[in-house]
PDB file of C-alpha atoms (C1' of nucleotides) in Angstrom:
ATOM      1  CA  UNK A   1     -18.061 -36.659  50.757  1.00 33.00           C
ATOM      2  CA  UNK A   2     -17.408 -36.886  47.128  1.00 33.00           C
ATOM      3  CA  UNK A   3     -15.993 -33.990  45.226  1.00 31.00           C
ATOM      4  CA  UNK A   4     -18.424 -31.482  46.594  1.00 31.00           C
ATOM      5  CA  UNK A   5     -21.352 -30.732  44.340  1.00 29.00           C
ATOM      6  CA  UNK A   6     -23.987 -31.265  46.933  1.00 33.00           C
ATOM      7  CA  UNK A   7     -25.837 -28.506  45.150  1.00 33.00           C
ATOM      8  CA  UNK A   8     -28.151 -30.737  43.211  1.00 34.00           C
ATOM      9  CA  UNK A   9     -28.851 -28.742  40.089  1.00 38.00           C
ATOM     10  CA  UNK A  10     -31.207 -31.283  38.713  1.00 46.00           C
ATOM     11  CA  UNK A  11     -34.492 -30.300  37.418  1.00 51.00           C
ATOM     12  CA  UNK A  12     -37.235 -31.062  39.834  1.00 52.00           C
ATOM     13  CA  UNK A  13     -39.156 -28.146  38.584  1.00 54.00           C
ATOM     14  CA  UNK A  14     -42.272 -28.421  36.560  1.00 50.00           C
ATOM     15  CA  UNK A  15     -41.145 -27.240  33.222  1.00 51.00           C
ATOM     16  CA  UNK A  16     -44.744 -26.586  32.889  1.00 51.00           C
ATOM     17  CA  UNK A  17     -44.834 -22.908  32.996  1.00 61.00           C
ATOM     18  CA  UNK A  18     -44.945 -22.759  29.275  1.00 78.00           C
ATOM     19  CA  UNK A  19     -46.533 -26.047  28.413  1.00 89.00           C
ATOM     20  CA  UNK A  20     -50.066 -24.811  28.845  1.00 94.00           C
ATOM     21  CA  UNK A  21     -50.864 -25.403  25.177  1.00 96.00           C
ATOM     22  CA  UNK A  22     -49.801 -28.985  25.552  1.00 96.00           C
ATOM     23  CA  UNK A  23     -52.089 -29.603  28.499  1.00 96.00           C
ATOM     24  CA  UNK A  24     -55.010 -27.897  26.842  1.00 96.00           C
ATOM     25  CA  UNK A  25     -54.514 -29.825  23.629  1.00 97.00           C
ATOM     26  CA  UNK A  26     -54.325 -33.140  25.423  1.00 97.00           C
ATOM     27  CA  UNK A  27     -57.408 -32.348  27.438  1.00 97.00           C
ATOM     28  CA  UNK A  28     -59.569 -31.120  24.595  1.00 97.00           C
ATOM     29  CA  UNK A  29     -58.549 -33.973  22.336  1.00 98.00           C
ATOM     30  CA  UNK A  30     -59.320 -36.459  25.045  1.00 97.00           C
ATOM     31  CA  UNK A  31     -62.782 -35.001  25.295  1.00 97.00           C
ATOM     32  CA  UNK A  32     -63.225 -35.495  21.580  1.00 96.00           C
ATOM     33  CA  UNK A  33     -60.933 -36.099  18.597  1.00 97.00           C
ATOM     34  CA  UNK A  34     -60.395 -33.052  16.438  1.00 97.00           C
ATOM     35  CA  UNK A  35     -58.350 -31.763  13.577  1.00 97.00           C
ATOM     36  CA  UNK A  36     -55.898 -28.938  13.880  1.00 97.00           C
ATOM     37  CA  UNK A  37     -57.878 -26.071  12.529  1.00 96.00           C
ATOM     38  CA  UNK A  38     -60.851 -27.074  14.621  1.00 97.00           C
ATOM     39  CA  UNK A  39     -58.702 -27.332  17.698  1.00 97.00           C
ATOM     40  CA  UNK A  40     -57.297 -23.850  17.300  1.00 96.00           C
ATOM     41  CA  UNK A  41     -60.781 -22.450  17.441  1.00 96.00           C
ATOM     42  CA  UNK A  42     -61.970 -24.824  20.104  1.00 96.00           C
ATOM     43  CA  UNK A  43     -59.246 -23.557  22.411  1.00 96.00           C
ATOM     44  CA  UNK A  44     -60.223 -20.008  21.752  1.00 94.00           C
ATOM     45  CA  UNK A  45     -63.857 -20.708  22.408  1.00 93.00           C
ATOM     46  CA  UNK A  46     -63.478 -23.054  25.347  1.00 94.00           C
ATOM     47  CA  UNK A  47     -61.352 -20.489  27.115  1.00 93.00           C
ATOM     48  CA  UNK A  48     -63.690 -17.625  26.457  1.00 90.00           C
ATOM     49  CA  UNK A  49     -61.159 -15.918  24.179  1.00 89.00           C
ATOM     50  CA  UNK A  50     -58.585 -15.912  26.942  1.00 91.00           C
ATOM     51  CA  UNK A  51     -56.307 -18.409  25.292  1.00 93.00           C
ATOM     52  CA  UNK A  52     -55.506 -17.825  21.667  1.00 92.00           C
ATOM     53  CA  UNK A  53     -52.824 -20.148  20.423  1.00 94.00           C
ATOM     54  CA  UNK A  54     -52.207 -19.624  16.760  1.00 93.00           C
ATOM     55  CA  UNK A  55     -51.762 -22.287  14.150  1.00 96.00           C
ATOM     56  CA  UNK A  56     -48.052 -21.722  14.263  1.00 95.00           C
ATOM     57  CA  UNK A  57     -48.143 -22.931  17.831  1.00 95.00           C
ATOM     58  CA  UNK A  58     -50.656 -25.750  17.520  1.00 97.00           C
ATOM     59  CA  UNK A  59     -49.561 -27.503  14.360  1.00 97.00           C
ATOM     60  CA  UNK A  60     -45.972 -28.031  15.421  1.00 97.00           C
ATOM     61  CA  UNK A  61     -47.212 -29.099  18.829  1.00 97.00           C
ATOM     62  CA  UNK A  62     -49.528 -31.691  17.307  1.00 98.00           C
ATOM     63  CA  UNK A  63     -46.667 -33.030  15.246  1.00 97.00           C
ATOM     64  CA  UNK A  64     -44.451 -33.254  18.273  1.00 97.00           C
ATOM     65  CA  UNK A  65     -47.080 -35.024  20.354  1.00 97.00           C
ATOM     66  CA  UNK A  66     -47.867 -37.417  17.535  1.00 97.00           C
ATOM     67  CA  UNK A  67     -44.219 -38.221  17.047  1.00 95.00           C
ATOM     68  CA  UNK A  68     -43.859 -38.789  20.764  1.00 95.00           C
ATOM     69  CA  UNK A  69     -46.740 -41.208  20.693  1.00 96.00           C
ATOM     70  CA  UNK A  70     -49.177 -39.201  22.769  1.00 97.00           C
ATOM     71  CA  UNK A  71     -51.469 -38.697  19.814  1.00 97.00           C
ATOM     72  CA  UNK A  72     -52.466 -40.788  16.854  1.00 97.00           C
ATOM     73  CA  UNK A  73     -53.445 -39.156  13.609  1.00 96.00           C
ATOM     74  CA  UNK A  74     -55.698 -40.146  10.776  1.00 96.00           C
ATOM     75  CA  UNK A  75     -56.195 -38.256   7.535  1.00 95.00           C
ATOM     76  CA  UNK A  76     -59.696 -37.992   6.199  1.00 94.00           C
ATOM     77  CA  UNK A  77     -61.307 -36.234   3.289  1.00 92.00           C
ATOM     78  CA  UNK A  78     -64.421 -34.169   3.643  1.00 89.00           C
ATOM     79  CA  UNK A  79     -65.778 -32.379   0.623  1.00 84.00           C
ATOM     80  CA  UNK A  80     -62.501 -32.176  -1.207  1.00 83.00           C
ATOM     81  CA  UNK A  81     -60.722 -30.803   1.819  1.00 88.00           C
ATOM     82  CA  UNK A  82     -58.380 -32.958   3.764  1.00 91.00           C
ATOM     83  CA  UNK A  83     -58.256 -32.999   7.495  1.00 96.00           C
ATOM     84  CA  UNK A  84     -55.913 -34.626   9.944  1.00 97.00           C
ATOM     85  CA  UNK A  85     -57.817 -35.860  12.944  1.00 98.00           C
ATOM     86  CA  UNK A  86     -55.938 -36.413  16.183  1.00 98.00           C
ATOM     87  CA  UNK A  87     -56.825 -38.730  19.016  1.00 98.00           C
ATOM     88  CA  UNK A  88     -55.189 -39.204  22.403  1.00 98.00           C
ATOM     89  CA  UNK A  89     -53.447 -42.538  22.864  1.00 97.00           C
ATOM     90  CA  UNK A  90     -53.106 -44.500  26.056  1.00 97.00           C
ATOM     91  CA  UNK A  91     -49.656 -43.070  26.484  1.00 97.00           C
ATOM     92  CA  UNK A  92     -51.100 -39.644  25.886  1.00 97.00           C
ATOM     93  CA  UNK A  93     -53.642 -40.100  28.621  1.00 97.00           C
ATOM     94  CA  UNK A  94     -50.930 -40.913  31.081  1.00 96.00           C
ATOM     95  CA  UNK A  95     -48.981 -37.907  29.950  1.00 95.00           C
ATOM     96  CA  UNK A  96     -52.058 -35.780  30.322  1.00 95.00           C
ATOM     97  CA  UNK A  97     -52.639 -36.934  33.861  1.00 95.00           C
ATOM     98  CA  UNK A  98     -49.082 -36.081  34.733  1.00 93.00           C
ATOM     99  CA  UNK A  99     -49.170 -32.677  33.126  1.00 93.00           C
ATOM    100  CA  UNK A 100     -52.410 -31.945  34.853  1.00 94.00           C
ATOM    101  CA  UNK A 101     -51.018 -32.884  38.227  1.00 92.00           C
ATOM    102  CA  UNK A 102     -48.040 -30.619  37.726  1.00 91.00           C
ATOM    103  CA  UNK A 103     -50.219 -27.789  36.581  1.00 93.00           C
ATOM    104  CA  UNK A 104     -52.388 -28.172  39.672  1.00 93.00           C
ATOM    105  CA  UNK A 105     -49.323 -28.051  41.837  1.00 92.00           C
ATOM    106  CA  UNK A 106     -48.095 -24.877  40.239  1.00 93.00           C
ATOM    107  CA  UNK A 107     -51.498 -23.263  40.434  1.00 94.00           C
ATOM    108  CA  UNK A 108     -51.971 -24.073  44.079  1.00 94.00           C
ATOM    109  CA  UNK A 109     -48.456 -23.044  44.978  1.00 94.00           C
ATOM    110  CA  UNK A 110     -48.749 -19.717  43.236  1.00 95.00           C
ATOM    111  CA  UNK A 111     -52.187 -19.344  44.729  1.00 95.00           C
ATOM    112  CA  UNK A 112     -50.901 -19.864  48.208  1.00 95.00           C
ATOM    113  CA  UNK A 113     -48.185 -17.308  47.668  1.00 96.00           C
ATOM    114  CA  UNK A 114     -50.669 -14.786  46.352  1.00 95.00           C
ATOM    115  CA  UNK A 115     -53.041 -15.447  49.206  1.00 90.00           C
ATOM    116  CA  UNK A 116     -50.210 -14.884  51.595  1.00 80.00           C
ATOM    117  CA  UNK A 117     -50.235 -11.228  50.724  1.00 72.00           C
ATOM    118  CA  UNK A 118     -53.807 -10.746  51.826  1.00 70.00           C
ATOM    119  CA  UNK A 119     -53.121 -11.393  55.448  1.00 65.00           C
ATOM    120  CA  UNK A 120     -49.797  -9.674  55.486  1.00 58.00           C
ATOM    121  CA  UNK A 121     -51.236  -6.243  56.135  1.00 49.00           C
ATOM    122  CA  UNK A 122     -50.272  -6.488  59.764  1.00 48.00           C
ATOM    123  CA  UNK A 123     -46.644  -5.993  58.898  1.00 43.00           C
ATOM    124  CA  UNK A 124     -46.223  -2.678  60.710  1.00 40.00           C
ATOM    125  CA  UNK A 125     -44.902  -1.082  57.560  1.00 36.00           C
TER     126      UNK A 125
ATOM    127  CA  UNK B   1     -45.115  -1.050   1.213  1.00 32.00           C
ATOM    128  CA  UNK B   2     -41.742   0.450   1.815  1.00 32.00           C
ATOM    129  CA  UNK B   3     -38.509  -1.410   1.955  1.00 30.00           C
ATOM    130  CA  UNK B   4     -37.546  -2.212   5.514  1.00 32.00           C
ATOM    131  CA  UNK B   5     -40.630  -3.626   7.162  1.00 32.00           C
ATOM    132  CA  UNK B   6     -39.072  -3.988  10.536  1.00 33.00           C
ATOM    133  CA  UNK B   7     -40.948  -7.215  11.163  1.00 32.00           C
ATOM    134  CA  UNK B   8     -42.274  -5.985  14.457  1.00 37.00           C
ATOM    135  CA  UNK B   9     -43.299  -9.022  16.448  1.00 40.00           C
ATOM    136  CA  UNK B  10     -45.698  -7.637  18.942  1.00 46.00           C
ATOM    137  CA  UNK B  11     -47.441  -9.826  21.429  1.00 49.00           C
ATOM    138  CA  UNK B  12     -51.151  -9.463  21.894  1.00 51.00           C
ATOM    139  CA  UNK B  13     -51.513 -12.677  23.762  1.00 52.00           C
ATOM    140  CA  UNK B  14     -51.095 -13.064  27.446  1.00 49.00           C
ATOM    141  CA  UNK B  15     -47.425 -13.795  27.370  1.00 50.00           C
ATOM    142  CA  UNK B  16     -48.085 -14.906  30.813  1.00 52.00           C
ATOM    143  CA  UNK B  17     -47.770 -18.555  30.403  1.00 62.00           C
ATOM    144  CA  UNK B  18     -44.186 -18.211  31.316  1.00 79.00           C
ATOM    145  CA  UNK B  19     -44.031 -15.135  33.500  1.00 89.00           C
ATOM    146  CA  UNK B  20     -44.736 -17.027  36.698  1.00 94.00           C
ATOM    147  CA  UNK B  21     -41.369 -16.115  38.189  1.00 96.00           C
ATOM    148  CA  UNK B  22     -42.125 -12.465  37.615  1.00 96.00           C
ATOM    149  CA  UNK B  23     -45.455 -12.642  39.382  1.00 96.00           C
ATOM    150  CA  UNK B  24     -44.052 -14.585  42.295  1.00 96.00           C
ATOM    151  CA  UNK B  25     -41.139 -12.199  42.683  1.00 97.00           C
ATOM    152  CA  UNK B  26     -43.384  -9.163  42.646  1.00 97.00           C
ATOM    153  CA  UNK B  27     -45.701 -10.718  45.152  1.00 97.00           C
ATOM    154  CA  UNK B  28     -43.092 -11.913  47.612  1.00 97.00           C
ATOM    155  CA  UNK B  29     -41.169  -8.664  47.447  1.00 98.00           C
ATOM    156  CA  UNK B  30     -44.320  -6.709  48.057  1.00 97.00           C
ATOM    157  CA  UNK B  31     -44.890  -8.765  51.170  1.00 97.00           C
ATOM    158  CA  UNK B  32     -41.417  -7.867  52.357  1.00 96.00           C
ATOM    159  CA  UNK B  33     -38.240  -6.514  50.751  1.00 97.00           C
ATOM    160  CA  UNK B  34     -35.571  -9.111  50.166  1.00 97.00           C
ATOM    161  CA  UNK B  35     -32.237  -9.652  48.522  1.00 97.00           C
ATOM    162  CA  UNK B  36     -31.721 -12.044  45.665  1.00 97.00           C
ATOM    163  CA  UNK B  37     -30.245 -15.003  47.411  1.00 96.00           C
ATOM    164  CA  UNK B  38     -32.893 -14.789  50.090  1.00 97.00           C
ATOM    165  CA  UNK B  39     -35.606 -14.587  47.489  1.00 97.00           C
ATOM    166  CA  UNK B  40     -34.462 -17.688  45.694  1.00 96.00           C
ATOM    167  CA  UNK B  41     -34.935 -19.650  48.866  1.00 95.00           C
ATOM    168  CA  UNK B  42     -38.085 -17.875  49.888  1.00 96.00           C
ATOM    169  CA  UNK B  43     -39.712 -18.952  46.634  1.00 95.00           C
ATOM    170  CA  UNK B  44     -38.672 -22.500  47.213  1.00 93.00           C
ATOM    171  CA  UNK B  45     -39.987 -22.480  50.734  1.00 93.00           C
ATOM    172  CA  UNK B  46     -43.173 -20.517  50.147  1.00 94.00           C
ATOM    173  CA  UNK B  47     -44.150 -22.902  47.391  1.00 92.00           C
ATOM    174  CA  UNK B  48     -43.433 -25.994  49.405  1.00 90.00           C
ATOM    175  CA  UNK B  49     -40.537 -26.950  47.111  1.00 89.00           C
ATOM    176  CA  UNK B  50     -42.825 -26.899  44.110  1.00 90.00           C
ATOM    177  CA  UNK B  51     -41.243 -23.855  42.541  1.00 92.00           C
ATOM    178  CA  UNK B  52     -37.489 -23.798  42.345  1.00 91.00           C
ATOM    179  CA  UNK B  53     -36.235 -20.949  40.266  1.00 93.00           C
ATOM    180  CA  UNK B  54     -32.481 -20.896  40.263  1.00 93.00           C
ATOM    181  CA  UNK B  55     -30.289 -17.874  40.645  1.00 96.00           C
ATOM    182  CA  UNK B  56     -29.744 -17.800  36.923  1.00 95.00           C
ATOM    183  CA  UNK B  57     -33.424 -17.139  36.567  1.00 95.00           C
ATOM    184  CA  UNK B  58     -33.966 -14.758  39.465  1.00 97.00           C
ATOM    185  CA  UNK B  59     -30.978 -12.450  39.223  1.00 97.00           C
ATOM    186  CA  UNK B  60     -31.524 -11.452  35.606  1.00 97.00           C
ATOM    187  CA  UNK B  61     -35.201 -11.057  36.351  1.00 97.00           C
ATOM    188  CA  UNK B  62     -34.496  -8.729  39.263  1.00 97.00           C
ATOM    189  CA  UNK B  63     -32.246  -6.655  37.047  1.00 97.00           C
ATOM    190  CA  UNK B  64     -34.872  -6.465  34.387  1.00 96.00           C
ATOM    191  CA  UNK B  65     -37.598  -5.448  36.810  1.00 97.00           C
ATOM    192  CA  UNK B  66     -35.343  -2.868  38.436  1.00 97.00           C
ATOM    193  CA  UNK B  67     -34.425  -1.412  35.082  1.00 95.00           C
ATOM    194  CA  UNK B  68     -38.055  -1.277  34.155  1.00 94.00           C
ATOM    195  CA  UNK B  69     -38.830   0.611  37.326  1.00 96.00           C
ATOM    196  CA  UNK B  70     -40.927  -2.041  38.995  1.00 97.00           C
ATOM    197  CA  UNK B  71     -38.340  -2.533  41.696  1.00 97.00           C
ATOM    198  CA  UNK B  72     -35.950  -0.266  43.509  1.00 97.00           C
ATOM    199  CA  UNK B  73     -32.668  -1.614  44.828  1.00 97.00           C
ATOM    200  CA  UNK B  74     -30.406  -0.679  47.661  1.00 96.00           C
ATOM    201  CA  UNK B  75     -27.039  -2.177  48.460  1.00 96.00           C
ATOM    202  CA  UNK B  76     -26.234  -2.876  52.079  1.00 95.00           C
ATOM    203  CA  UNK B  77     -23.341  -4.487  53.872  1.00 92.00           C
ATOM    204  CA  UNK B  78     -23.831  -7.114  56.517  1.00 89.00           C
ATOM    205  CA  UNK B  79     -20.811  -8.694  58.106  1.00 85.00           C
ATOM    206  CA  UNK B  80     -18.491  -8.106  55.205  1.00 84.00           C
ATOM    207  CA  UNK B  81     -20.953  -9.533  52.720  1.00 89.00           C
ATOM    208  CA  UNK B  82     -22.864  -7.248  50.456  1.00 92.00           C
ATOM    209  CA  UNK B  83     -26.520  -7.681  49.680  1.00 96.00           C
ATOM    210  CA  UNK B  84     -28.789  -5.985  47.205  1.00 97.00           C
ATOM    211  CA  UNK B  85     -32.210  -5.501  48.702  1.00 98.00           C
ATOM    212  CA  UNK B  86     -35.137  -5.049  46.389  1.00 98.00           C
ATOM    213  CA  UNK B  87     -38.402  -3.309  47.069  1.00 98.00           C
ATOM    214  CA  UNK B  88     -41.527  -3.017  44.919  1.00 98.00           C
ATOM    215  CA  UNK B  89     -42.232   0.481  43.621  1.00 97.00           C
ATOM    216  CA  UNK B  90     -45.615   2.030  42.977  1.00 97.00           C
ATOM    217  CA  UNK B  91     -45.253   1.177  39.334  1.00 96.00           C
ATOM    218  CA  UNK B  92     -44.341  -2.338  40.351  1.00 97.00           C
ATOM    219  CA  UNK B  93     -47.488  -2.686  42.391  1.00 96.00           C
ATOM    220  CA  UNK B  94     -49.581  -1.766  39.402  1.00 95.00           C
ATOM    221  CA  UNK B  95     -47.675  -4.221  37.279  1.00 95.00           C
ATOM    222  CA  UNK B  96     -48.197  -6.881  39.895  1.00 95.00           C
ATOM    223  CA  UNK B  97     -51.934  -6.313  39.937  1.00 95.00           C
ATOM    224  CA  UNK B  98     -52.048  -6.642  36.196  1.00 93.00           C
ATOM    225  CA  UNK B  99     -49.940  -9.767  36.089  1.00 93.00           C
ATOM    226  CA  UNK B 100     -52.045 -11.259  38.802  1.00 94.00           C
ATOM    227  CA  UNK B 101     -55.236 -10.562  36.918  1.00 92.00           C
ATOM    228  CA  UNK B 102     -53.880 -12.196  33.791  1.00 92.00           C
ATOM    229  CA  UNK B 103     -52.682 -15.166  35.734  1.00 93.00           C
ATOM    230  CA  UNK B 104     -56.120 -15.591  37.303  1.00 93.00           C
ATOM    231  CA  UNK B 105     -57.682 -15.482  33.876  1.00 92.00           C
ATOM    232  CA  UNK B 106     -55.397 -18.160  32.544  1.00 93.00           C
ATOM    233  CA  UNK B 107     -55.869 -20.325  35.597  1.00 94.00           C
ATOM    234  CA  UNK B 108     -59.633 -20.127  35.484  1.00 94.00           C
ATOM    235  CA  UNK B 109     -59.745 -20.704  31.741  1.00 94.00           C
ATOM    236  CA  UNK B 110     -57.559 -23.750  31.934  1.00 95.00           C
ATOM    237  CA  UNK B 111     -59.510 -24.867  34.949  1.00 96.00           C
ATOM    238  CA  UNK B 112     -62.765 -24.626  33.110  1.00 95.00           C
ATOM    239  CA  UNK B 113     -61.364 -26.648  30.241  1.00 96.00           C
ATOM    240  CA  UNK B 114     -60.084 -29.314  32.565  1.00 95.00           C
ATOM    241  CA  UNK B 115     -63.362 -29.437  34.445  1.00 90.00           C
ATOM    242  CA  UNK B 116     -65.137 -29.809  31.143  1.00 80.00           C
ATOM    243  CA  UNK B 117     -63.783 -33.305  30.833  1.00 73.00           C
ATOM    244  CA  UNK B 118     -65.429 -34.445  34.014  1.00 71.00           C
ATOM    245  CA  UNK B 119     -68.931 -33.896  32.805  1.00 66.00           C
ATOM    246  CA  UNK B 120     -68.332 -34.920  29.258  1.00 59.00           C
ATOM    247  CA  UNK B 121     -69.018 -38.544  29.904  1.00 49.00           C
ATOM    248  CA  UNK B 122     -72.496 -38.127  28.518  1.00 48.00           C
ATOM    249  CA  UNK B 123     -71.179 -37.560  25.053  1.00 42.00           C
ATOM    250  CA  UNK B 124     -73.176 -40.293  23.333  1.00 39.00           C
ATOM    251  CA  UNK B 125     -70.018 -41.942  22.064  1.00 35.00           C
TER     252      UNK B 125
ATOM    253  C1'  DG C   1      -6.236 -23.812  54.683  1.00 73.71           C
ATOM    254  C1'  DA C   2      -9.744 -26.606  52.521  1.00 73.71           C
ATOM    255  C1'  DC C   3     -14.659 -26.785  52.498  1.00 73.71           C
ATOM    256  C1'  DG C   4     -19.271 -25.408  52.558  1.00 73.71           C
ATOM    257  C1'  DA C   5     -22.452 -21.806  52.928  1.00 73.71           C
ATOM    258  C1'  DT C   6     -23.492 -17.185  51.720  1.00 73.71           C
ATOM    259  C1'  DA C   7     -24.000 -13.691  48.084  1.00 73.71           C
ATOM    260  C1'  DC C   8     -23.452 -11.707  43.870  1.00 73.71           C
ATOM    261  C1'  DC C   9     -23.061 -12.081  38.688  1.00 73.71           C
ATOM    262  C1'  DT C  10     -23.145 -13.493  33.379  1.00 73.71           C
ATOM    263  C1'  DA C  11     -23.110 -16.333  29.203  1.00 73.71           C
ATOM    264  C1'  DT C  12     -24.720 -20.176  26.582  1.00 73.71           C
ATOM    265  C1'  DT C  13     -28.092 -23.218  25.417  1.00 73.71           C
ATOM    266  C1'  DG C  14     -32.577 -25.129  24.606  1.00 73.71           C
ATOM    267  C1'  DG C  15     -37.366 -25.231  24.169  1.00 73.71           C
ATOM    268  C1'  DT C  16     -41.822 -22.562  23.208  1.00 73.71           C
ATOM    269  C1'  DT C  17     -44.578 -19.146  21.234  1.00 73.71           C
ATOM    270  C1'  DT C  18     -45.311 -15.710  18.025  1.00 73.71           C
ATOM    271  C1'  DG C  19     -46.057 -13.649  13.692  1.00 73.71           C
ATOM    272  C1'  DA C  20     -45.890 -13.973   9.127  1.00 73.71           C
ATOM    273  C1'  DG C  21     -45.703 -16.148   5.416  1.00 73.71           C
ATOM    274  C1'  DG C  22     -47.077 -20.052   1.742  1.00 73.71           C
ATOM    275  C1'  DT C  23     -50.321 -23.636  -0.673  1.00 73.71           C
ATOM    276  C1'  DA C  24     -54.814 -25.260  -1.965  1.00 73.71           C
ATOM    277  C1'  DT C  25     -59.889 -26.070  -2.165  1.00 73.71           C
ATOM    278  C1'  DG C  26     -64.820 -24.840  -1.432  1.00 73.71           C
ATOM    279  C1'  DT C  27     -68.651 -21.361  -1.153  1.00 73.71           C
ATOM    280  C1'  DC C  28     -70.909 -17.179  -1.875  1.00 73.71           C
ATOM    281  C1'  DC C  29     -72.449 -13.646  -4.786  1.00 73.71           C
ATOM    282  C1'  DA C  30     -72.106  -9.834  -7.824  1.00 73.71           C
TER     283       DA C  30
ATOM    284  C1'  DT D   1     -66.152 -15.219 -14.389  1.00 73.71           C
ATOM    285  C1'  DG D   2     -63.843 -13.841 -10.777  1.00 73.71           C
ATOM    286  C1'  DG D   3     -63.088 -11.816  -6.305  1.00 73.71           C
ATOM    287  C1'  DA D   4     -63.366 -12.334  -1.509  1.00 73.71           C
ATOM    288  C1'  DC D   5     -63.476 -15.169   2.277  1.00 73.71           C
ATOM    289  C1'  DA D   6     -63.466 -19.213   5.088  1.00 73.71           C
ATOM    290  C1'  DT D   7     -61.508 -23.594   5.522  1.00 73.71           C
ATOM    291  C1'  DA D   8     -57.421 -26.485   6.126  1.00 73.71           C
ATOM    292  C1'  DC D   9     -52.882 -27.717   5.989  1.00 73.71           C
ATOM    293  C1'  DC D  10     -47.940 -26.399   6.551  1.00 73.71           C
ATOM    294  C1'  DT D  11     -43.115 -24.074   7.823  1.00 73.71           C
ATOM    295  C1'  DC D  12     -39.731 -20.629   8.937  1.00 73.71           C
ATOM    296  C1'  DA D  13     -37.370 -16.672  11.524  1.00 73.71           C
ATOM    297  C1'  DA D  14     -37.376 -13.984  15.404  1.00 73.71           C
ATOM    298  C1'  DA D  15     -38.292 -13.339  20.250  1.00 73.71           C
ATOM    299  C1'  DC D  16     -38.579 -14.828  24.662  1.00 73.71           C
ATOM    300  C1'  DC D  17     -37.845 -17.219  28.861  1.00 73.71           C
ATOM    301  C1'  DA D  18     -35.904 -20.437  32.019  1.00 73.71           C
ATOM    302  C1'  DA D  19     -32.298 -23.991  32.969  1.00 73.71           C
ATOM    303  C1'  DT D  20     -27.769 -24.979  33.319  1.00 73.71           C
ATOM    304  C1'  DA D  21     -23.417 -24.053  34.151  1.00 73.71           C
ATOM    305  C1'  DG D  22     -20.065 -21.467  34.930  1.00 73.71           C
ATOM    306  C1'  DG D  23     -17.480 -17.407  37.502  1.00 73.71           C
ATOM    307  C1'  DT D  24     -15.921 -14.159  41.734  1.00 73.71           C
ATOM    308  C1'  DA D  25     -15.548 -13.157  46.656  1.00 73.71           C
ATOM    309  C1'  DT D  26     -16.343 -13.336  51.721  1.00 73.71           C
ATOM    310  C1'  DC D  27     -17.248 -15.743  56.061  1.00 73.71           C
ATOM    311  C1'  DG D  28     -17.163 -19.533  59.580  1.00 73.71           C
ATOM    312  C1'  DT D  29     -15.306 -23.764  61.024  1.00 73.71           C
ATOM    313  C1'  DC D  30     -13.016 -27.899  61.340  1.00 73.71           C
TER     314       DC D  30
END
DNA sequence: GACGATACCTATTGGTTTGAGGTATGTCCA
DNA sequence: TGGACATACCTCAAACCAATAGGTATCGTC
């Protein structure tokens, strides 16, 4: 009908191929509030050294999430050192649930595609 | 020490948080050779509409993989239209196996972290 | 002959991650 | 005393990838 453009270029895709750090941060912080430095190591440990997001990745991410309202932050002092402790807000929990759902979708979709290869041996070459 | 210090930014981390398109392309093409346009739709279909990588993502990726030697390409003509059919090389199969292994690692690590939340209810407040 | 589908392509933009820096305090111990 | 190291925060520049948006050309059909 209208001036063509039936090719809906809109973004239905999970832009979640990168956002793994975000999901992990939201999850770990929802398990227990932490400060940045702690979180960096918690990710490393909880993933069995598989995931190693540096501080240069985590700190900006925390700031972004806090600014977006998914995290609240509170500065405390412990032995002369100052820490910024982050906690997941209600909004953050919703966001987390959404991110998690998208991640699951991607994982299962990719999984199905990869599985597909296993039974494809009958393809006569 | 010396002057230049070519700021070499090497990546030790699984830079595989993004590379999903690459893995999917290698997998689908190893199931059966395809041309770009076909592949774009095959991804969409095989993933149940979950993954929708546009042509602007797939074509450059195919070129990159071909240049890297993971894919071989062959141009054919069908009814006046020309298609470039891609096929996974031996090198590409090795690359695929590696990518797949890394992906599995990431998936299971993230999975373990997400699972962790389910049994964390006993965390004494 | 306009339109939509097929089939290829590239360039620009935008968001993420990386790597490398920088500041400052506390602890250990020689 | 001071050096090394861990803790704890931060930011910037480069690199990377994917998304978007363009562009060309052929074919079938209405």
